[in-house]
Coordinates of C-alpha atoms in Angstrom, one line a residue:
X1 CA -14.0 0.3 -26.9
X2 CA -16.0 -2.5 -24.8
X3 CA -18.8 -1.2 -23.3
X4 CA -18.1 0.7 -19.7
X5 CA -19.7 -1.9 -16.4
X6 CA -21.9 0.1 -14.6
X7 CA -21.9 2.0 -11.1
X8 CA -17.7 1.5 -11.2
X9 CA -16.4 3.9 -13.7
X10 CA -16.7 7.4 -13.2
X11 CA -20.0 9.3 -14.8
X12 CA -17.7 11.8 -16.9
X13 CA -15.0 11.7 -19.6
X14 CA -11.6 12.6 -18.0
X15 CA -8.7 14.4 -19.3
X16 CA -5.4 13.0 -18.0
X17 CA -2.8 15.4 -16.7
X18 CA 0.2 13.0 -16.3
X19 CA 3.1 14.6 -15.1
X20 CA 6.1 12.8 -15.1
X21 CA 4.8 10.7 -18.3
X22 CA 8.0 9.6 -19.5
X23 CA 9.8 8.2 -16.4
X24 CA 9.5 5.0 -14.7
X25 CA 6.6 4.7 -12.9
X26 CA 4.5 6.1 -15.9
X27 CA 6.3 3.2 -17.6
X28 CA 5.7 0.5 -15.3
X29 CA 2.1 0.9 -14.0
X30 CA 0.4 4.7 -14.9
X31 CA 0.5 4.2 -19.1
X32 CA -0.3 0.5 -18.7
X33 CA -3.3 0.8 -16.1
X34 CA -4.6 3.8 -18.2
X35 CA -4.6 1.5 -21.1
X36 CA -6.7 -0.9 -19.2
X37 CA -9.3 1.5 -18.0
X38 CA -9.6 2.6 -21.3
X39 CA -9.9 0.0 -23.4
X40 CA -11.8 -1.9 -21.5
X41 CA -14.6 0.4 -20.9
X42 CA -14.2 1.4 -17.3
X43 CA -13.7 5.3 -18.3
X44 CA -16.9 6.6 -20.5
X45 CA -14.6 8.8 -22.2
X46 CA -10.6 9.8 -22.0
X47 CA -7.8 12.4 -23.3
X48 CA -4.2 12.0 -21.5
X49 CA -2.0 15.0 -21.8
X50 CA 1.3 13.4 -21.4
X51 CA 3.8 16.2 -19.3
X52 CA 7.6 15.9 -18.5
X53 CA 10.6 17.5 -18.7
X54 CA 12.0 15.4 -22.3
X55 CA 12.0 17.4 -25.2
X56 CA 9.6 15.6 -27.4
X57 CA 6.6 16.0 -29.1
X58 CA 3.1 14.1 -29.4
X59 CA 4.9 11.7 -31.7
X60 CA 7.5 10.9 -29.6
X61 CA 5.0 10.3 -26.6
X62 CA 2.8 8.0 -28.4
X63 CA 6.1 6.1 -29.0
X64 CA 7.3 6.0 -25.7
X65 CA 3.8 5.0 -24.7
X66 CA 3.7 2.0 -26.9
X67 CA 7.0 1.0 -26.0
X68 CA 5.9 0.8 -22.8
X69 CA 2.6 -0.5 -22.7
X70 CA 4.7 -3.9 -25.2
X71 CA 7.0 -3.7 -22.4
X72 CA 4.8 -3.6 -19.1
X73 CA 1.6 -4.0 -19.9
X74 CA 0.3 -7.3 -18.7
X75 CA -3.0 -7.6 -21.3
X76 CA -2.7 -7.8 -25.1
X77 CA -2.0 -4.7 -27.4
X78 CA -4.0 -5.5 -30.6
X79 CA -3.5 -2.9 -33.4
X80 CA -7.1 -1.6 -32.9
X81 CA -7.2 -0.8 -29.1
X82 CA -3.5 0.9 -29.5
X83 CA -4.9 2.7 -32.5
X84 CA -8.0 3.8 -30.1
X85 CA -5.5 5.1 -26.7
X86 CA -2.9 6.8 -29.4
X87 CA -5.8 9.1 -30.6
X88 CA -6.4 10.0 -26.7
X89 CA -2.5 10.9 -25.8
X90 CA -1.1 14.4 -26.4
X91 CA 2.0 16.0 -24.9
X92 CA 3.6 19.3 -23.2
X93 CA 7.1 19.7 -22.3
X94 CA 7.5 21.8 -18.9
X95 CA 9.2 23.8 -20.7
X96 CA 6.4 25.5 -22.9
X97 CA 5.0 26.6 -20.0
X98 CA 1.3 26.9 -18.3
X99 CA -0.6 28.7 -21.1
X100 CA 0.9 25.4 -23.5
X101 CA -0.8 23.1 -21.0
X102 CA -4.1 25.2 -20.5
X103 CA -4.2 25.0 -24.2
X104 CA -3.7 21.3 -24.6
X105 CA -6.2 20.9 -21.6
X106 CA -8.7 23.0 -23.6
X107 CA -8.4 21.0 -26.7
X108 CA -8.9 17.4 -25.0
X109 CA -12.0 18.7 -23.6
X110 CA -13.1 20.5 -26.7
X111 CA -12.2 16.7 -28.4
X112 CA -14.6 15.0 -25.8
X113 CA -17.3 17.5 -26.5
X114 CA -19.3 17.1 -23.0
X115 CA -19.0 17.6 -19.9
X116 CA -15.8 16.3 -18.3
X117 CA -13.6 15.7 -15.2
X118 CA -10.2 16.8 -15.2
X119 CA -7.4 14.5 -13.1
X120 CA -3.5 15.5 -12.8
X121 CA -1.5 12.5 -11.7
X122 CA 1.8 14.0 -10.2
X123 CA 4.6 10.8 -11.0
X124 CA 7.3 13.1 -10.2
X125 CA 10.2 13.0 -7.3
X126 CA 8.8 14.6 -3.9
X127 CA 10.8 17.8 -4.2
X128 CA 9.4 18.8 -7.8
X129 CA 5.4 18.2 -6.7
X130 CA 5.2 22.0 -5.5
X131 CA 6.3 23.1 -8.8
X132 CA 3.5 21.0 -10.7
X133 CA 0.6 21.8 -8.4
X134 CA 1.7 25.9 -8.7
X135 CA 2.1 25.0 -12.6
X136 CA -1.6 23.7 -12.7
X137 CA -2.6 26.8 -11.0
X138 CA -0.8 29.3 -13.1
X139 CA -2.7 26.6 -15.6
X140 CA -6.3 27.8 -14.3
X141 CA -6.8 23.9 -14.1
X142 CA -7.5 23.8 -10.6
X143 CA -11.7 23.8 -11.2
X144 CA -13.8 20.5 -11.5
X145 CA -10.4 19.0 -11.1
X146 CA -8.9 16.2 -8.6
X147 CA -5.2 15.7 -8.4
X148 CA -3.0 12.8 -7.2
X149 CA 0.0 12.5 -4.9
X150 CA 3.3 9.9 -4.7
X151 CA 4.7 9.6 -1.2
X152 CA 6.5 10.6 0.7
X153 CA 4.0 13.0 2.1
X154 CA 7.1 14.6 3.7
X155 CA 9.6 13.6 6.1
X156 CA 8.6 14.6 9.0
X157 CA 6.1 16.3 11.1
X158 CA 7.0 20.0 10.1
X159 CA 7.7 18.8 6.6
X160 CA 4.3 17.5 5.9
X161 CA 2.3 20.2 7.7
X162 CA 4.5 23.2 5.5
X163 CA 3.5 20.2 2.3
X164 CA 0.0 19.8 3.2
X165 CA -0.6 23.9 3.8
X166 CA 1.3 24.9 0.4
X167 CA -1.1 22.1 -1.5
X168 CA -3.8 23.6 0.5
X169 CA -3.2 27.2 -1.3
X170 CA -3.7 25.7 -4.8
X171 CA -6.2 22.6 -4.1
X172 CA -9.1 21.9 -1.3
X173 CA -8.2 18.7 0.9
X174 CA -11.3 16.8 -1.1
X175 CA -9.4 17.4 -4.3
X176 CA -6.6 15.7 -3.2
X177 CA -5.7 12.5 -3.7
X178 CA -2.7 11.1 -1.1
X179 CA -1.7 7.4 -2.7
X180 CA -0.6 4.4 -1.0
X181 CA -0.9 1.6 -3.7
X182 CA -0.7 -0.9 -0.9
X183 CA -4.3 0.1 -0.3
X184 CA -5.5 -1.0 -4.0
X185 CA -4.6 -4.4 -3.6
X186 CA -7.4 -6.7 -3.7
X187 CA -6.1 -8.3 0.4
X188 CA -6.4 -4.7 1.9
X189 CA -9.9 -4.6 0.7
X190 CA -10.8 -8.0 1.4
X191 CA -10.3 -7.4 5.0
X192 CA -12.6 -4.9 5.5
X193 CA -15.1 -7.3 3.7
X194 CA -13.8 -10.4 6.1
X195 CA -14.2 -8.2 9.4
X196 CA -17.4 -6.2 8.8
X197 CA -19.2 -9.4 6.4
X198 CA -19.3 -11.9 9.0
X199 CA -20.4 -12.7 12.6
X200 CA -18.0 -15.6 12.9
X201 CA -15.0 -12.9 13.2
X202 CA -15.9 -9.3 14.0
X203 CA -16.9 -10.5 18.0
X204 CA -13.6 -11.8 18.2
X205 CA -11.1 -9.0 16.7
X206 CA -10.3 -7.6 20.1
X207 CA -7.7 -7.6 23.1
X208 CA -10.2 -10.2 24.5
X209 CA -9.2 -12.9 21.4
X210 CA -6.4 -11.6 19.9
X211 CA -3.2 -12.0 21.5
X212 CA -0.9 -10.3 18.8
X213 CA -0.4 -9.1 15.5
X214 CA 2.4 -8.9 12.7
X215 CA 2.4 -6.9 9.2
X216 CA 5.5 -8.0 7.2
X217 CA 6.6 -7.1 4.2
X218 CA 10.5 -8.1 3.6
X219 CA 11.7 -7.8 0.0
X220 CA 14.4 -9.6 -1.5
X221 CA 15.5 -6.3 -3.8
X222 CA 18.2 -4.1 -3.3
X223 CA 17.7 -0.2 -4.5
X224 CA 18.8 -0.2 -8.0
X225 CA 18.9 3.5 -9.1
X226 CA 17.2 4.5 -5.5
X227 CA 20.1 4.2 -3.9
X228 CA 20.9 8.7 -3.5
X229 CA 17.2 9.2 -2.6
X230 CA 16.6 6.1 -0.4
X231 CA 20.1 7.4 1.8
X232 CA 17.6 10.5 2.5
X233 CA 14.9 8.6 3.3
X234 CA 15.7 5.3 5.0
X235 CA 13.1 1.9 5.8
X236 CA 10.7 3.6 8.0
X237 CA 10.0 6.9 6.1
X238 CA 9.9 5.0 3.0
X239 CA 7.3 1.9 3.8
X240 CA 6.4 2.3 7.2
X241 CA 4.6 5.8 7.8
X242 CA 3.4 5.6 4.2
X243 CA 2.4 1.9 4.0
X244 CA 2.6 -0.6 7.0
X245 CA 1.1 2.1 9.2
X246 CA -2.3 2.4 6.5
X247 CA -2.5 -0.9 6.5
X248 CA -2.2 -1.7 10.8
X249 CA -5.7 1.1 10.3
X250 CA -7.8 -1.4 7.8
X251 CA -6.6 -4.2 10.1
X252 CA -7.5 -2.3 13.6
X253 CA -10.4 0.4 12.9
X254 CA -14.0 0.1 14.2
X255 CA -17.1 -0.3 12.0
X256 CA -17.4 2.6 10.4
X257 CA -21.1 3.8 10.3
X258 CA -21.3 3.2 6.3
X259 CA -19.1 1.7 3.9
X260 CA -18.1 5.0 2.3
X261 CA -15.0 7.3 2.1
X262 CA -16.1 9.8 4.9
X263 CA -16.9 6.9 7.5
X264 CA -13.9 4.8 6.3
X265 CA -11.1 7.7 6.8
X266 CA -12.3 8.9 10.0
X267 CA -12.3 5.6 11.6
X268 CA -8.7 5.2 10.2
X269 CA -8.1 8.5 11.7
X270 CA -9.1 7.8 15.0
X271 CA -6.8 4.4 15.3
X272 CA -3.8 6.8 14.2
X273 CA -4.8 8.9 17.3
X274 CA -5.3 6.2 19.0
X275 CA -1.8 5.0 17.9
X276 CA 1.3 5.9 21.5
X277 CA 4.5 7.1 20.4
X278 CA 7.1 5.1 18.7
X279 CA 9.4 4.1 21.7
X280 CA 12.9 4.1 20.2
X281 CA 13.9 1.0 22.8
X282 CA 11.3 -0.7 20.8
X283 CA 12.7 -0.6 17.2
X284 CA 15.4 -2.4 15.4
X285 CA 17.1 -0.7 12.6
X286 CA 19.5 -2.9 10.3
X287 CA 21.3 -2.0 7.0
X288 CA 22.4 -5.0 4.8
X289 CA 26.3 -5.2 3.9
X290 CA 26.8 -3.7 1.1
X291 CA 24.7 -0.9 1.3
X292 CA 27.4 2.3 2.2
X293 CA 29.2 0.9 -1.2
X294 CA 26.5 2.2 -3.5
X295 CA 26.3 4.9 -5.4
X296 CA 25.4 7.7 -3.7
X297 CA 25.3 6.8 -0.4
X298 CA 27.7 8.2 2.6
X299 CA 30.2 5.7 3.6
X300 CA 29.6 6.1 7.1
X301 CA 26.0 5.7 6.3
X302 CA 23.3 5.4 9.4
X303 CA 20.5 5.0 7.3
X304 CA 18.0 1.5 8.0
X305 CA 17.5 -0.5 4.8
X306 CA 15.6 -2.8 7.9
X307 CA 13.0 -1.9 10.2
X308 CA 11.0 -3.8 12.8
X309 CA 9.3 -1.9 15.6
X310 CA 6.0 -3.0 18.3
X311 CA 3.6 -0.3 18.3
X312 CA 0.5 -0.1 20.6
X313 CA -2.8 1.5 20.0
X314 CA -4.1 2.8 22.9
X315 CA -7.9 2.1 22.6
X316 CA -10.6 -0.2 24.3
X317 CA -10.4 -2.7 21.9
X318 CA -6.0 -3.1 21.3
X319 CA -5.5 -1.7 25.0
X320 CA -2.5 -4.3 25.4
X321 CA -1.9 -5.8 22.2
X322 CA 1.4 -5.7 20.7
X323 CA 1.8 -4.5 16.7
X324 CA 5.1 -6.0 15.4
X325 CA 5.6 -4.3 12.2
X326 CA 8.6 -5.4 9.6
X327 CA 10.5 -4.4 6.5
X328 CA 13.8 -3.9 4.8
X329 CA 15.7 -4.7 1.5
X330 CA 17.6 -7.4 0.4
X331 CA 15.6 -10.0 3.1
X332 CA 15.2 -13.7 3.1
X333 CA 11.7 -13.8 0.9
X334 CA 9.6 -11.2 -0.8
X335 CA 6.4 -11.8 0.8
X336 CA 3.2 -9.2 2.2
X337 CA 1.4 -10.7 5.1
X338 CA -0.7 -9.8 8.1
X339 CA -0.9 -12.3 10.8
X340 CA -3.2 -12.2 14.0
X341 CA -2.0 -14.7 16.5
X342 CA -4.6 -15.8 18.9
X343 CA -5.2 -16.4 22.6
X344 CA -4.3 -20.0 23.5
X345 CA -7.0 -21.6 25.7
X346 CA -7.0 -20.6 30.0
X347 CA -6.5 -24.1 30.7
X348 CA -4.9 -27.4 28.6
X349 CA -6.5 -30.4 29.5
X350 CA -4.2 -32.6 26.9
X351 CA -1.4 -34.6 28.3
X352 CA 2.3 -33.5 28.0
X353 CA 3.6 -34.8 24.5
X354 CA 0.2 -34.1 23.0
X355 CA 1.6 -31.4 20.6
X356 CA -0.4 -28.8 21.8
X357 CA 1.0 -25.2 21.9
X358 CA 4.2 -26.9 20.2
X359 CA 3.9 -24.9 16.6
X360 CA 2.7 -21.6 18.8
X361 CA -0.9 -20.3 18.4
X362 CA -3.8 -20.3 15.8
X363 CA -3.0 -17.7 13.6
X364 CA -4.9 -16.1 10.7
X365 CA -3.2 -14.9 7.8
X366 CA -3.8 -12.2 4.6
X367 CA -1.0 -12.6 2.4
X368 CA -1.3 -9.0 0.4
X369 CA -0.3 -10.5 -3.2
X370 CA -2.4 -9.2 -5.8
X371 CA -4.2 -12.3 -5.8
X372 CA -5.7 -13.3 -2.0
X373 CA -4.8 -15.7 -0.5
X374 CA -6.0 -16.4 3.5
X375 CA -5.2 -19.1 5.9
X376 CA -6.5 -19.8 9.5
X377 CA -3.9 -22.5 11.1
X378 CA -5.4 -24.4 14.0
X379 CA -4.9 -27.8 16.1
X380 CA -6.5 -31.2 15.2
X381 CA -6.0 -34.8 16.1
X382 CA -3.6 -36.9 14.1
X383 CA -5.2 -39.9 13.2
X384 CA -4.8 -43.0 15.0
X385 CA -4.5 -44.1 18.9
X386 CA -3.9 -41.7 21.9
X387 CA -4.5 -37.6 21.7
X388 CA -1.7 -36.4 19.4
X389 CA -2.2 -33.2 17.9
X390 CA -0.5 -31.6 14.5
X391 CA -1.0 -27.9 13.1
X392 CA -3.5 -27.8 10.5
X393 CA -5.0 -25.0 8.3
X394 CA -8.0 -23.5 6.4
X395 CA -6.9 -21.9 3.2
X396 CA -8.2 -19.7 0.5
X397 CA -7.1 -18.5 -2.5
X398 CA -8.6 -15.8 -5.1
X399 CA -7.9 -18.5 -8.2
X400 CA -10.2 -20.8 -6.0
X401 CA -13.0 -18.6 -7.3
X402 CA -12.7 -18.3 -10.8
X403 CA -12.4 -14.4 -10.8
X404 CA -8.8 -13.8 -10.2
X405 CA -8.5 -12.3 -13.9
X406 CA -11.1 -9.4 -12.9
X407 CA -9.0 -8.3 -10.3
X408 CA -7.9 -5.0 -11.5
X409 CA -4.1 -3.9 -10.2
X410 CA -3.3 -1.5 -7.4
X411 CA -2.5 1.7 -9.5
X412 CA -5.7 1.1 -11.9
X413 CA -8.2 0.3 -9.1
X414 CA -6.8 4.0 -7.4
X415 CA -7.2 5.8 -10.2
X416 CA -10.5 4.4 -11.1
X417 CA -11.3 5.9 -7.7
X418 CA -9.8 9.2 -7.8
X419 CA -11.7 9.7 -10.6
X420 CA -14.8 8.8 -9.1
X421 CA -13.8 11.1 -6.1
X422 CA -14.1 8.0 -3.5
X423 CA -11.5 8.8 -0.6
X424 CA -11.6 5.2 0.8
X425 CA -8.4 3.9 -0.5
X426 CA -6.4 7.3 0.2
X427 CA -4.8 8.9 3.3
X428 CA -5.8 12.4 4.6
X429 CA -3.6 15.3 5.5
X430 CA -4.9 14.7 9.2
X431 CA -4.1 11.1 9.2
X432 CA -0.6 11.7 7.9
X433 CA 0.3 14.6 10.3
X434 CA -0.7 12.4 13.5
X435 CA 1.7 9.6 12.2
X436 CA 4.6 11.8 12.1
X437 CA 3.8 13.3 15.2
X438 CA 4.0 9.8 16.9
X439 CA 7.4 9.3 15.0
X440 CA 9.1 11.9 16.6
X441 CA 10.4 10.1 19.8
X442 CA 12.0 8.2 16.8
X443 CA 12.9 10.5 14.3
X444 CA 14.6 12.3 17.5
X445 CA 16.6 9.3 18.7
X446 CA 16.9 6.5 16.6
X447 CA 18.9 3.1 18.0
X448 CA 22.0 2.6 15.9
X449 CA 21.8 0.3 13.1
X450 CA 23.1 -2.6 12.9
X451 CA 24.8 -4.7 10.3
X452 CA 22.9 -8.0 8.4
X453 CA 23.9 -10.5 5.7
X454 CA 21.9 -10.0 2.3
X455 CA 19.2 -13.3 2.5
X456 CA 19.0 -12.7 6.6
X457 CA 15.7 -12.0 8.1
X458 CA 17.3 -8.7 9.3
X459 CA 19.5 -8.5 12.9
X460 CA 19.5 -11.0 15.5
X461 CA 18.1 -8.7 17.8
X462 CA 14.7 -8.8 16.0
X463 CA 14.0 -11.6 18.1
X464 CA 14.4 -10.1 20.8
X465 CA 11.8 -7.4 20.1
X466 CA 9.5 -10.2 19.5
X467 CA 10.1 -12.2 22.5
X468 CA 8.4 -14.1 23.7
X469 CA 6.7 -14.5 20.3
X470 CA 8.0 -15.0 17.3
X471 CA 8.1 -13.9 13.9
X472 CA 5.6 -15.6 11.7
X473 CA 8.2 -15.4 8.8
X474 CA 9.3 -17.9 7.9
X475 CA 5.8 -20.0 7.5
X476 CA 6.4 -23.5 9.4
X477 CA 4.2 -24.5 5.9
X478 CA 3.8 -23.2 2.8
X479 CA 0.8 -21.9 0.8
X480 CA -1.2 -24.9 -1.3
X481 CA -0.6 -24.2 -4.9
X482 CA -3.9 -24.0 -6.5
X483 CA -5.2 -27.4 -8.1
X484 CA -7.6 -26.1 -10.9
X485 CA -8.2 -29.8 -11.6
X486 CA -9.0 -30.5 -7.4
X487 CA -7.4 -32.9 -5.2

């Protein structure tokens, strides 16, 4: 196993509670990113106790494991590292009970033979997460232990103060680990570094500069198998409250006095207190044709697969600004981006037919990728005779750097951090009460949704909403592709 870097790993041996090991996120990204951690040295020491409902044994699991890590996993298997993580994994079925799990917990820490950390990853649907957390306490594995959440963290305001008080009877708020994997993506990071690392920008993120901002993330896929839980759920309890909300907080929060979890949380805190109810007159809701024809879902159907609402945070430094905030299934493009549109100069001292003001404002862009990428978009003169002015842009991108292969990926860089106890990338039980309680007026009365074509941008009437901006997606130009060789 390579040797772990220092000051990022956490300083004890963990053992691995993953509950839910056999299903599809374990799959996809939990097995995979553990495989990383491990192999590559970032965890000092690990055991994962594999724990899920399938009748199987250890055997079994190590097989699902490797069929999954072939399958998923992004970085080479070689026969040695596979041989190394298949010594770490046991396995539990539910059915064996608490004292089987206490056991198997005993044994992996027995098998580390130091001091250790113990961290229970909960990959299970939202209605079976009370059951595991009072299973690790019947367990007696609530000590030296942290344990990690899926959304949705509830569905409303009552349902996530009822969740967050039954969790609170089992675990302490600091042992608990709320995760929005948005948040582990290199952008969401970066942005913190871009405000709070340099003087060209921080003076200027304000009402006083900043005219408006957008966070969109349309996807181009439909719900597959999520169709029965997604009718339940819907666009805005799905991405917005649990994603596009954490993110507006990175994007709007004040300096927080230190670059640590405490600091970071409460300043993302105080911009969801900061945040005024959700004004139903200020929301589109859309559902692609098609969707009341899936399985599961009511033929009459009102549930949004769209969502695109302006949101205001009622502060000294966004008195005034508008947050358009976007989403849905089955859109135009998959893309992740946060664009701040800025204030056009008082006064335009370029003749009519200059260009000026014809491609709208300077804007500057995160595009959330896994790999960042930022542009700032900005008038200059076109070469040649007379003042005529085109839309130009600054752009970076991660592969510019050389580093993009260190970049670790969302689900591995938050479960480094849970195990090192750092909040920073996690929401709190406070921060996730206050934005269901400015979702009522919307929860309460939601405006009808309305019909769009699969490949649409979502319903006409986003534009409206917008008005007298407009949406920033689709790009009037395209990313560069990276030239490794230069141009």
């Amino acid at each position: 196993m390579a040797k772990a870097p220092v000051g990022v790993g956490p300083k004890f041996p963990q053992v691995v509670v993953l509950v839910g090991a056999t299903g599809d996120l374990s799959r996809r990204k939990l097995l995979p990113g553990l495989f990383h951690l491990f192999s590559s040295g970032f965890i000092p020491g690990c055991r994962i106790i594999g724990v899920s409902l399938d009748d199987t044994d250890v055997d079994g699991f190590r097989a699902i494991a490797q069929g999954a890590l072939e399958e998923f996993s992004p970085r080479s298997l070689t026969p040695e590292k596979w041989s190394a993580f298949s010594d770490c994994l046991d396995y539990v079925s539910l059915s064996a009970g608490a004292e089987a799990l206490k056991a198997a917990v005993a044994r992996a820490e027995a098998a580390l033979g130091c001091e250790s950390r113990r961290l229970h990853y909960l990959s299970v649907p939202p209605a079976a997460a009370l059951s595991a957390v009072r299973l690790l306490g019947e367990a007696d594995l609530v000590a030296n232990s942290r344990v990690v959440m899926e959304k949705p963290f509830g569905t409303d305001l009552a349902s996530a103060r009822s969740l967050n008080a039954k969790l609170h009877e089992v675990f302490s708020e600091e042992q608990i680990f709320r995760i929005d994997h948005f948040l582990g993506k290199e952008p969401a990071q970066n942005i913190l570094a871009f405000r709070f690392a340099n003087g060209l920008f921080e003076p200027i993120w304000n009402r006083n500069f900043i005219d408006h901002v957008q966070i969109d993330v349309p996807e181009t896929l439909g719900l597959g198998k999520r169709s029965a839980f997604y009718e339940t759920t819907g666009a805005y309890r799905d991405m917005v409250v649990t994603h596009l909300f954490q993110i507006l907080a990175f994007m709007a929060m004040e300096p927080p006095t230190a670059l640590e979890p405490k600091p970071i949380s409460e300043e993302k805190n105080k911009v969801f207190r900061s945040m005024l109810p959700i004004d139903p007159k200020e929301v589109v809701r859309g559902q692609y044709i098609g969707y009341r024809a899936e399985a599961g879902v009511d033929p009459e159907s009102d549930t949004e697969t769209f969502i695109a609402l302006k949101c205001q945070i009622d502060n000294w430094r966004w008195a005034g600004v508008p947050f358009f905030l976007r989403t849905g299934k089955k859109l135009a493009e998959g893309q992740r981006i946060i664009s701040i549109a800025f204030r056009e100069p008082p006064k335009s001292m370029f003749p009519i037919g200059s260009g000026i003001g014809a491609q709208g404002p300077d804007h500057l862009t995160f595009d959330l990728a896994d790999a960042s990428k930022m542009s700032l978009s900005f008038y200059g003169k076109r070469p040649g005779p007379g003042m005529r002015l085109d839309k130009l842009s600054l752009q970076f991108a991660m592969h510019d750097t050389g580093l993009v292969g260190e970049i670790l990926e969302a689900y591995e860089r938050l479960i480094l951090d849970a195990m090192r106890g750092d909040h920073t990338l996690f929401t709190t039980a406070e921060g996730i009460e206050r934005l269901w309680e400015v979702s009522i007026p919307l929860l309460e009365a939601p405006p009808p949704v309305r019909l769009y074509p699969e490949g649409a941008w979502g319903p006409k009437s986003i534009h409206q909403l917008v008005a007298p901006h407009a949406w920033r997606l689709p790009f009037e130009r395209a990313w560069r592709d990276h030239n490794p060789f230069g141009s």
